[in-house]
Amino acid sequence: METYDALLASIAPASGETRTILDPATGQAVGDAPIHGVEDLDRAVAAAQAAQPAWAALGHDARSAALLKAADAVDRAAEELARLLSREQGKPLNGPNARFEVGACSAWLRATASIPMEPETVVDDGETHAEMHYRPIGVVGAIGPWNWPMMIAVWQLAPALRMGNAVVVKPSEYTPLSVLALVSILNQELPDGILSVVSGGREVGARLAEHPAIGKIMFTGSTATGKAIIRSSAGTVKRLTLELGGNDAGIVLPDADPKTIAEGLFWGAFINTGQTCAALKRLYVHDDIYDDVCEALTTVAAAMPMGVGLDEANVLGPLQNRQQFDIVARLVEAAKDSGARVLLGGNPDPDQPGFFYPTTLVADIDNGNPLVAEEQFGPALPIIRYRTVDEAVAMANALDVGLGASVWSADPAEARKVAARIEAGTVWINSHGGVHPMIPFGGVKQSGYGVEFGVDGLKSLGVPQVING
């Protein structure tokens, strides 16, 4: 086990231009990140090209064994990684936050290593025998976000490596240290060159998307950036998996028990202080139980402590950056100006250090209000009243995104009927946002395309080849 200081030292730049990363909860310096440029990216891609054939030649069993060893390395450094993540991203150590995220990294590595991947016989009729195989793509570019920087990096790199590719990771400029540290730990158990990280700005991301030696881009982030990647990648006809913006709806049916579902609703909306693509961001509640759901949810939300992440008591943290704080503040002010009823929060303390926005619940709000129609990506949840299920489904489907959604009911069969009418890549019943390494995950409409996780996720990191004969 290495110390926190040793972990930081292992990723400290030896030379070149650097940028100091600040803790969003306190404003204190966390560490210095290198500022890599296009030349650094080109060198990393060249090294990946050179290392990839030998890695591919090892086969699935040997690559899976290496991923298992990498998972063990993450576990050995888990507490140090969690402390760095908490300081850089802002999320608390406890709750479904920093320690949870680091644990998910090792769990996903192990799950990805364990998925069987055999050739598929597609026709065998006595005259024709055809098998589907999946060959490595070559070099994969992974571009990650700042909200779950370590976990989403593993979601991208683990299946890419398992399928025999080399990977070049480009982390968010807001959270480079977490990803640099994670890759440093993983590389204790991986061959040289097959996994690298380039910590740069938009020009590095743009070069990655257009680089002729990159065969696929994995991207999680905003729809606007996803569209830019599509344009940049078109010249080389890259494969893409895009997990883009969402504005997930939840529908509470009239038979639901408000007190029973309140905690699930809270964590569906406020996990990672609302900074999650597949978080519950619009809650539609039937008129019969509307006031009771508002009351039960307010009671749960008011009891959840928010503060500096290294304080073991906290389960909610700050927004990660000023830009996101300003977006949330603008949207909540728009709701207040419209006459919506603030049940909790909505009043950030201007004298408090850090980007803390209080847990906010807003009731009696119109479905067209900006707080509902735009993705707030923070700790503010609008609660919209409806009178018929048809009305709720129409409102849920009205936007041009469709990552996730949920239906809440005492009758799971009825909930599944409603779920089938919702335009979203995943619809949860009586929960929201949970993912599983064996269950495919991806969006519809402008929430992106392609799926991650499970066998389908592995296939998306390979090139299909039919052997016929």
Coordinates of C-alpha atoms in Angstrom, one line a residue:
M1 CA 0.0 0.0 0.0
E2 CA 1.4 3.4 -0.9
T3 CA 0.7 6.6 0.9
Y4 CA -1.3 9.5 -0.4
D5 CA 1.8 11.6 -0.8
A6 CA 3.5 8.8 -2.7
L7 CA 0.5 8.5 -5.0
L8 CA 0.6 12.2 -5.7
A9 CA 4.4 12.0 -6.3
S10 CA 3.9 9.2 -8.8
I11 CA 1.9 11.5 -11.1
A12 CA 3.8 14.7 -10.5
P13 CA 5.1 16.1 -13.8
A14 CA 8.9 16.0 -14.0
S15 CA 9.0 18.9 -16.4
G16 CA 6.9 21.1 -18.7
E17 CA 4.0 23.3 -18.2
T18 CA 1.6 22.5 -15.3
R19 CA -1.7 23.7 -13.9
T20 CA -2.7 23.7 -10.2
I21 CA -5.9 21.8 -9.5
L22 CA -8.1 23.3 -6.7
D23 CA -10.4 21.5 -4.3
P24 CA -14.0 22.7 -5.2
A25 CA -15.0 22.4 -1.6
T26 CA -12.3 24.6 -0.1
G27 CA -10.4 26.3 -2.9
Q28 CA -7.1 24.7 -1.6
A29 CA -4.5 23.3 -4.0
V30 CA -4.8 19.6 -4.5
G31 CA -1.8 19.1 -6.9
D32 CA -0.2 20.1 -10.2
A33 CA -1.4 18.4 -13.4
P34 CA 0.7 18.4 -16.6
I35 CA -0.6 20.4 -19.6
H36 CA 0.0 18.0 -22.4
G37 CA -0.3 19.0 -26.1
V38 CA -0.9 17.5 -29.4
E39 CA 2.7 16.3 -29.7
D40 CA 2.3 14.4 -26.4
L41 CA -0.8 12.8 -27.7
D42 CA 0.9 11.8 -31.0
R43 CA 3.7 10.1 -29.0
A44 CA 1.2 8.2 -26.8
V45 CA -0.7 7.0 -29.9
A46 CA 2.5 5.9 -31.5
A47 CA 3.5 3.9 -28.4
A48 CA 0.1 2.4 -28.2
Q49 CA 0.3 1.3 -31.9
A50 CA 3.7 -0.4 -31.2
A51 CA 2.5 -2.2 -28.0
Q52 CA -1.0 -3.3 -29.2
P53 CA -0.1 -6.3 -31.5
A54 CA 1.7 -8.1 -28.7
W55 CA -1.2 -7.4 -26.3
A56 CA -3.7 -8.7 -28.8
A57 CA -1.7 -11.8 -29.3
L58 CA -1.9 -12.8 -25.7
G59 CA -5.5 -13.8 -26.1
H60 CA -8.6 -13.3 -23.9
D61 CA -7.4 -15.5 -20.9
A62 CA -4.1 -13.7 -20.5
R63 CA -5.6 -10.3 -20.9
S64 CA -8.3 -11.1 -18.4
A65 CA -5.7 -12.3 -15.9
A66 CA -3.9 -8.9 -16.3
L67 CA -7.1 -7.0 -15.7
L68 CA -7.7 -9.1 -12.5
K69 CA -4.2 -8.1 -11.3
A70 CA -4.9 -4.5 -12.1
A71 CA -8.1 -4.7 -10.0
D72 CA -6.0 -6.0 -7.1
A73 CA -3.7 -3.0 -7.5
V74 CA -6.7 -0.6 -7.4
D75 CA -7.8 -2.3 -4.2
R76 CA -4.4 -1.9 -2.6
A77 CA -4.4 1.8 -3.3
A78 CA -8.2 2.3 -2.7
E79 CA -8.1 4.7 0.2
E80 CA -5.4 6.9 -1.3
L81 CA -7.3 7.0 -4.6
A82 CA -10.6 7.9 -2.8
R83 CA -9.0 10.7 -0.9
L84 CA -7.5 12.2 -4.1
L85 CA -10.9 11.8 -5.8
S86 CA -12.7 13.5 -2.9
R87 CA -10.4 16.4 -2.9
E88 CA -10.3 16.9 -6.7
Q89 CA -13.9 16.2 -7.7
G90 CA -15.5 17.3 -4.4
K91 CA -17.6 14.2 -3.6
P92 CA -17.5 12.9 0.0
L93 CA -15.6 9.8 1.0
N94 CA -18.8 8.1 2.2
G95 CA -22.2 7.3 0.7
P96 CA -22.4 6.5 -3.0
N97 CA -19.4 8.7 -3.6
A98 CA -15.5 8.5 -3.6
R99 CA -14.9 5.1 -1.8
F100 CA -17.9 3.7 -3.8
E101 CA -16.4 5.0 -7.1
V102 CA -13.0 3.5 -6.4
G103 CA -14.6 0.2 -5.4
A104 CA -16.6 0.2 -8.6
C105 CA -13.4 0.5 -10.6
S106 CA -12.0 -2.7 -9.3
A107 CA -15.4 -4.4 -9.5
W108 CA -15.8 -3.4 -13.1
L109 CA -12.3 -4.6 -14.0
R110 CA -13.1 -8.0 -12.5
A111 CA -16.5 -8.2 -14.1
T112 CA -15.1 -7.3 -17.5
A113 CA -12.4 -9.9 -17.2
S114 CA -15.0 -12.6 -16.4
I115 CA -17.3 -12.2 -19.3
P116 CA -17.1 -15.2 -21.7
M117 CA -16.3 -14.2 -25.2
E118 CA -16.4 -17.2 -27.6
P119 CA -17.0 -17.2 -31.4
E120 CA -20.7 -17.4 -32.3
T121 CA -21.9 -20.0 -34.7
V122 CA -24.5 -18.1 -36.8
V123 CA -25.3 -20.8 -39.4
D124 CA -24.5 -24.5 -39.3
D125 CA -27.0 -26.3 -41.5
G126 CA -24.9 -29.0 -42.9
E127 CA -24.0 -27.1 -46.0
T128 CA -22.8 -23.8 -44.5
H129 CA -20.9 -23.1 -41.4
A130 CA -20.4 -19.5 -40.4
E131 CA -18.9 -18.1 -37.2
M132 CA -18.8 -14.5 -36.0
H133 CA -15.5 -13.4 -34.4
Y134 CA -14.5 -10.1 -32.9
R135 CA -11.0 -8.8 -33.6
P136 CA -9.3 -6.0 -31.9
I137 CA -9.8 -2.5 -33.3
G138 CA -6.3 -1.3 -32.6
V139 CA -6.0 1.9 -30.6
V140 CA -9.0 3.3 -28.8
G141 CA -9.4 6.8 -27.6
A142 CA -11.3 7.3 -24.3
I143 CA -12.5 10.8 -23.4
G144 CA -14.0 11.0 -20.0
P145 CA -16.0 13.5 -17.8
W146 CA -15.4 15.2 -14.5
N147 CA -18.4 13.8 -12.5
W148 CA -17.3 10.1 -12.2
P149 CA -13.7 10.5 -13.6
M150 CA -12.3 7.2 -12.4
M151 CA -15.3 4.9 -12.8
I152 CA -16.2 6.1 -16.3
A153 CA -12.5 5.8 -17.3
V154 CA -12.7 2.1 -16.3
W155 CA -16.0 1.7 -18.1
Q156 CA -14.2 2.7 -21.2
L157 CA -10.7 1.2 -20.9
A158 CA -11.5 -2.1 -19.3
P159 CA -13.5 -3.6 -22.2
A160 CA -11.2 -2.0 -24.7
L161 CA -8.2 -3.7 -23.1
R162 CA -10.0 -7.0 -22.7
M163 CA -10.7 -7.0 -26.4
G164 CA -7.0 -6.6 -27.3
N165 CA -6.9 -2.9 -27.9
A166 CA -4.5 -0.3 -26.6
V167 CA -6.0 2.8 -25.0
V168 CA -5.2 6.4 -24.8
V169 CA -7.2 8.2 -22.2
K170 CA -8.0 11.9 -22.2
P171 CA -9.5 13.0 -18.9
S172 CA -11.5 16.1 -18.2
E173 CA -9.5 19.3 -17.6
Y174 CA -11.3 19.6 -14.3
T175 CA -10.3 16.2 -12.9
P176 CA -7.0 15.1 -14.5
L177 CA -5.2 14.0 -11.2
S178 CA -7.7 11.3 -10.4
V179 CA -7.4 9.7 -13.8
L180 CA -3.6 10.1 -13.9
A181 CA -3.4 8.4 -10.5
L182 CA -5.7 5.6 -11.6
V183 CA -3.8 4.9 -14.8
S184 CA -0.5 4.9 -12.8
I185 CA -1.9 2.2 -10.5
L186 CA -3.3 0.1 -13.4
N187 CA 0.0 0.3 -15.2
Q188 CA 1.7 -1.4 -12.3
E189 CA 0.2 -4.6 -13.7
L190 CA -0.1 -3.9 -17.4
P191 CA 2.5 -4.0 -20.2
D192 CA 4.2 -0.8 -21.2
G193 CA 2.5 1.3 -23.8
I194 CA -1.0 -0.2 -24.0
L195 CA -2.6 2.2 -21.5
S196 CA -1.6 5.9 -21.4
V197 CA -3.2 9.2 -20.3
V198 CA -2.8 12.6 -22.0
S199 CA -3.9 15.5 -19.8
G200 CA -4.6 18.3 -22.1
G201 CA -7.2 20.7 -23.3
R202 CA -9.8 20.8 -26.1
E203 CA -7.2 20.7 -28.8
V204 CA -6.0 17.3 -27.5
G205 CA -9.5 16.0 -27.5
A206 CA -10.0 17.3 -31.0
R207 CA -6.8 15.6 -32.2
L208 CA -7.8 12.4 -30.6
A209 CA -11.1 12.4 -32.4
E210 CA -9.5 13.0 -35.8
H211 CA -6.3 11.0 -35.4
P212 CA -5.9 8.6 -38.2
A213 CA -4.4 5.9 -36.0
I214 CA -7.3 5.9 -33.5
G215 CA -9.9 3.3 -34.5
K216 CA -12.6 4.1 -32.0
I217 CA -13.6 6.9 -29.6
M218 CA -15.4 6.2 -26.4
F219 CA -16.9 9.4 -25.1
T220 CA -19.1 10.4 -22.1
G221 CA -20.1 14.0 -21.8
S222 CA -22.3 16.7 -23.2
T223 CA -24.4 16.3 -26.4
A224 CA -22.7 19.4 -27.9
T225 CA -19.2 17.9 -27.4
G226 CA -20.5 14.6 -28.7
K227 CA -21.7 16.2 -31.9
A228 CA -18.2 17.8 -32.3
I229 CA -16.6 14.4 -32.0
I230 CA -18.9 13.0 -34.6
R231 CA -17.8 15.7 -37.0
S232 CA -14.1 15.4 -36.2
S233 CA -14.2 11.6 -36.5
A234 CA -16.0 11.5 -39.8
G235 CA -12.9 11.9 -42.0
T236 CA -11.5 8.6 -40.7
V237 CA -14.8 6.8 -40.3
K238 CA -14.1 6.0 -36.7
R239 CA -16.3 3.7 -34.6
L240 CA -18.0 5.7 -31.8
T241 CA -19.7 4.9 -28.5
L242 CA -21.3 8.1 -27.2
E243 CA -23.0 8.5 -23.8
L244 CA -24.3 12.0 -23.9
G245 CA -26.5 14.4 -22.0
G246 CA -29.7 13.2 -20.3
N247 CA -32.6 14.8 -18.5
D248 CA -34.1 11.7 -17.0
A249 CA -37.8 11.6 -16.0
G250 CA -39.3 9.6 -13.2
I251 CA -43.1 8.9 -13.1
V252 CA -44.7 8.1 -9.7
L253 CA -48.0 6.2 -10.2
P254 CA -50.9 6.9 -7.9
D255 CA -50.6 3.6 -6.1
A256 CA -47.1 4.3 -4.8
D257 CA -46.4 4.7 -1.1
P258 CA -44.7 8.1 -0.7
K259 CA -42.7 7.1 2.4
T260 CA -41.6 3.8 1.0
I261 CA -40.2 5.4 -2.2
A262 CA -38.8 8.7 -0.8
E263 CA -35.3 7.6 -0.1
G264 CA -35.0 5.8 -3.5
L265 CA -36.2 9.0 -5.2
F266 CA -33.7 11.0 -3.3
W267 CA -30.7 9.0 -4.2
G268 CA -32.0 8.6 -7.8
A269 CA -31.9 12.4 -8.1
F270 CA -29.1 13.4 -5.8
I271 CA -26.4 10.8 -6.1
N272 CA -23.1 12.6 -6.6
T273 CA -24.9 15.8 -5.6
G274 CA -27.0 15.4 -8.8
Q275 CA -23.9 15.4 -11.1
T276 CA -24.7 12.2 -12.9
C277 CA -25.9 11.7 -16.5
A278 CA -28.5 9.1 -15.6
A279 CA -29.7 10.9 -12.4
L280 CA -33.4 11.6 -11.9
K281 CA -33.9 15.2 -13.1
R282 CA -37.6 15.6 -13.6
L283 CA -40.1 14.0 -11.2
Y284 CA -43.7 13.6 -12.4
V285 CA -46.1 12.7 -9.5
H286 CA -49.8 11.9 -9.7
D287 CA -52.2 14.5 -8.2
D288 CA -53.6 12.1 -5.7
I289 CA -50.3 11.7 -3.9
Y290 CA -48.4 14.8 -5.0
D291 CA -48.4 16.6 -1.6
D292 CA -47.5 13.4 0.3
V293 CA -44.6 12.7 -2.0
C294 CA -43.3 16.3 -1.7
E295 CA -43.5 16.0 2.1
A296 CA -41.8 12.6 2.3
L297 CA -39.0 13.6 -0.1
T298 CA -38.4 16.9 1.7
T299 CA -38.0 15.0 5.0
V300 CA -35.4 12.7 3.5
A301 CA -33.5 15.4 1.7
A302 CA -33.4 17.8 4.7
A303 CA -31.6 15.1 6.7
M304 CA -28.7 14.5 4.3
P305 CA -25.5 16.3 5.4
M306 CA -23.6 18.3 2.8
G307 CA -20.0 19.6 3.2
V308 CA -16.3 19.0 2.6
G309 CA -15.8 15.5 1.3
L310 CA -13.0 14.5 3.7
D311 CA -15.5 14.9 6.6
E312 CA -16.7 11.4 7.2
A313 CA -20.2 12.6 8.2
N314 CA -21.0 14.1 4.8
V315 CA -22.8 12.4 1.9
L316 CA -23.3 15.4 -0.4
G317 CA -20.5 17.7 -1.6
P318 CA -20.1 20.8 -3.8
L319 CA -20.6 21.2 -7.4
Q320 CA -17.3 20.4 -9.1
N321 CA -16.8 23.8 -10.8
R322 CA -18.0 27.4 -11.0
Q323 CA -19.6 26.9 -14.4
Q324 CA -21.8 24.2 -13.2
F325 CA -22.7 26.1 -10.0
D326 CA -23.8 29.1 -12.2
I327 CA -26.0 26.8 -14.4
V328 CA -27.8 25.4 -11.4
A329 CA -28.2 28.8 -9.8
R330 CA -29.6 30.3 -13.0
L331 CA -32.2 27.5 -13.4
V332 CA -33.4 27.6 -9.8
E333 CA -33.8 31.4 -10.1
A334 CA -35.8 30.9 -13.2
A335 CA -38.1 28.5 -11.3
K336 CA -38.5 31.0 -8.4
D337 CA -39.2 33.9 -10.8
S338 CA -42.0 31.8 -12.4
G339 CA -43.8 31.4 -9.0
A340 CA -42.8 27.8 -8.4
R341 CA -42.8 26.7 -4.8
V342 CA -39.4 26.0 -3.2
L343 CA -39.8 23.2 -0.7
L344 CA -36.1 23.1 0.4
G345 CA -32.9 24.9 -0.5
G346 CA -32.6 27.4 -3.3
N347 CA -30.6 29.8 -1.2
P348 CA -26.8 29.3 -1.5
D349 CA -24.7 31.1 1.1
P350 CA -22.5 33.7 -0.7
D351 CA -20.0 33.7 2.2
Q352 CA -19.4 29.9 2.2
P353 CA -16.2 28.8 0.5
G354 CA -16.5 26.3 -2.3
F355 CA -19.1 25.6 -4.9
F356 CA -21.8 24.4 -2.5
Y357 CA -25.4 24.7 -3.7
P358 CA -28.0 23.5 -1.2
T359 CA -30.2 20.5 -1.8
T360 CA -33.2 22.0 -3.6
L361 CA -36.7 20.7 -4.2
V362 CA -39.1 22.8 -6.3
A363 CA -42.8 22.0 -6.5
D364 CA -45.8 23.4 -8.5
I365 CA -43.6 24.1 -11.5
D366 CA -44.7 24.2 -15.1
N367 CA -43.3 21.4 -17.4
G368 CA -41.9 24.0 -19.8
N369 CA -39.9 25.8 -17.1
P370 CA -36.1 25.9 -17.8
L371 CA -35.4 23.9 -14.6
V372 CA -37.5 21.1 -16.1
A373 CA -36.6 21.4 -19.8
E374 CA -32.9 21.9 -19.4
E375 CA -30.5 19.4 -17.8
Q376 CA -29.5 21.1 -14.5
F377 CA -26.8 18.5 -13.5
G378 CA -26.8 19.5 -9.8
P379 CA -28.7 19.2 -6.6
A380 CA -32.0 20.7 -7.7
L381 CA -35.1 18.6 -8.5
P382 CA -38.4 19.9 -10.1
I383 CA -41.5 18.0 -9.1
I384 CA -44.3 18.3 -11.7
R385 CA -48.0 17.4 -11.0
Y386 CA -49.9 15.2 -13.5
R387 CA -53.5 13.9 -13.6
T388 CA -53.4 11.0 -16.2
V389 CA -50.7 8.5 -17.0
D390 CA -51.0 9.5 -20.7
E391 CA -50.1 13.1 -19.7
A392 CA -47.1 12.0 -17.7
V393 CA -45.7 9.8 -20.5
A394 CA -46.2 12.6 -23.0
M395 CA -44.3 15.0 -20.8
A396 CA -41.5 12.5 -20.1
N397 CA -41.1 11.9 -23.8
A398 CA -41.3 15.5 -24.9
L399 CA -37.5 16.3 -24.8
D400 CA -34.9 15.4 -27.4
V401 CA -32.9 13.2 -24.9
G402 CA -33.5 9.7 -23.6
L403 CA -30.8 8.2 -21.4
G404 CA -32.7 6.8 -18.5
A405 CA -36.1 7.0 -16.8
S406 CA -38.0 5.3 -14.0
V407 CA -41.5 4.3 -12.9
W408 CA -42.5 4.0 -9.3
S409 CA -45.5 1.9 -8.3
A410 CA -46.7 -0.7 -5.8
D411 CA -47.6 -2.9 -8.9
P412 CA -44.4 -3.8 -10.8
A413 CA -46.5 -5.3 -13.7
E414 CA -48.3 -2.0 -14.2
A415 CA -45.1 -0.1 -13.9
R416 CA -43.5 -2.2 -16.7
K417 CA -46.5 -1.4 -18.9
V418 CA -45.8 2.3 -18.4
A419 CA -42.0 1.8 -18.8
A420 CA -42.5 0.3 -22.2
R421 CA -44.0 3.6 -23.4
I422 CA -41.1 5.8 -22.3
E423 CA -38.4 6.8 -24.8
A424 CA -35.2 6.0 -22.9
G425 CA -32.3 3.6 -23.2
T426 CA -33.0 2.2 -19.7
V427 CA -36.1 2.4 -17.6
W428 CA -35.9 1.4 -14.0
I429 CA -38.8 0.2 -11.8
N430 CA -38.8 1.6 -8.3
S431 CA -35.2 2.8 -8.5
H432 CA -33.3 5.1 -10.7
G433 CA -29.7 5.1 -12.1
G434 CA -28.4 1.8 -11.0
V435 CA -26.0 0.1 -13.4
H436 CA -24.7 -3.4 -13.6
P437 CA -21.6 -4.7 -15.5
M438 CA -23.6 -7.4 -17.3
I439 CA -26.6 -5.2 -18.3
P440 CA -26.1 -3.1 -21.5
F441 CA -26.4 0.7 -21.0
G442 CA -26.8 3.4 -23.6
G443 CA -29.1 6.2 -24.7
V444 CA -31.6 7.1 -27.4
K445 CA -32.3 10.3 -29.3
Q446 CA -29.6 12.9 -28.5
S447 CA -28.4 11.0 -25.5
G448 CA -26.1 9.2 -27.8
Y449 CA -25.7 5.8 -29.4
G450 CA -23.9 2.5 -28.8
V451 CA -24.0 0.5 -25.6
E452 CA -21.6 -0.2 -22.8
F453 CA -21.3 -3.2 -20.4
G454 CA -21.8 -6.9 -20.8
V455 CA -21.2 -8.9 -23.9
D456 CA -22.7 -6.2 -26.1
G457 CA -20.3 -3.7 -24.6
L458 CA -17.3 -6.0 -25.3
K459 CA -18.5 -6.5 -28.9
S460 CA -18.6 -2.8 -29.4
L461 CA -14.8 -2.7 -28.7
G462 CA -14.1 -5.2 -31.5
V463 CA -14.3 -5.5 -35.2
P464 CA -16.8 -8.2 -36.3
Q465 CA -15.4 -10.7 -38.7
V466 CA -17.4 -13.6 -40.2
I467 CA -15.5 -16.8 -41.1
N468 CA -17.6 -18.6 -43.6
G469 CA -16.7 -22.2 -44.5

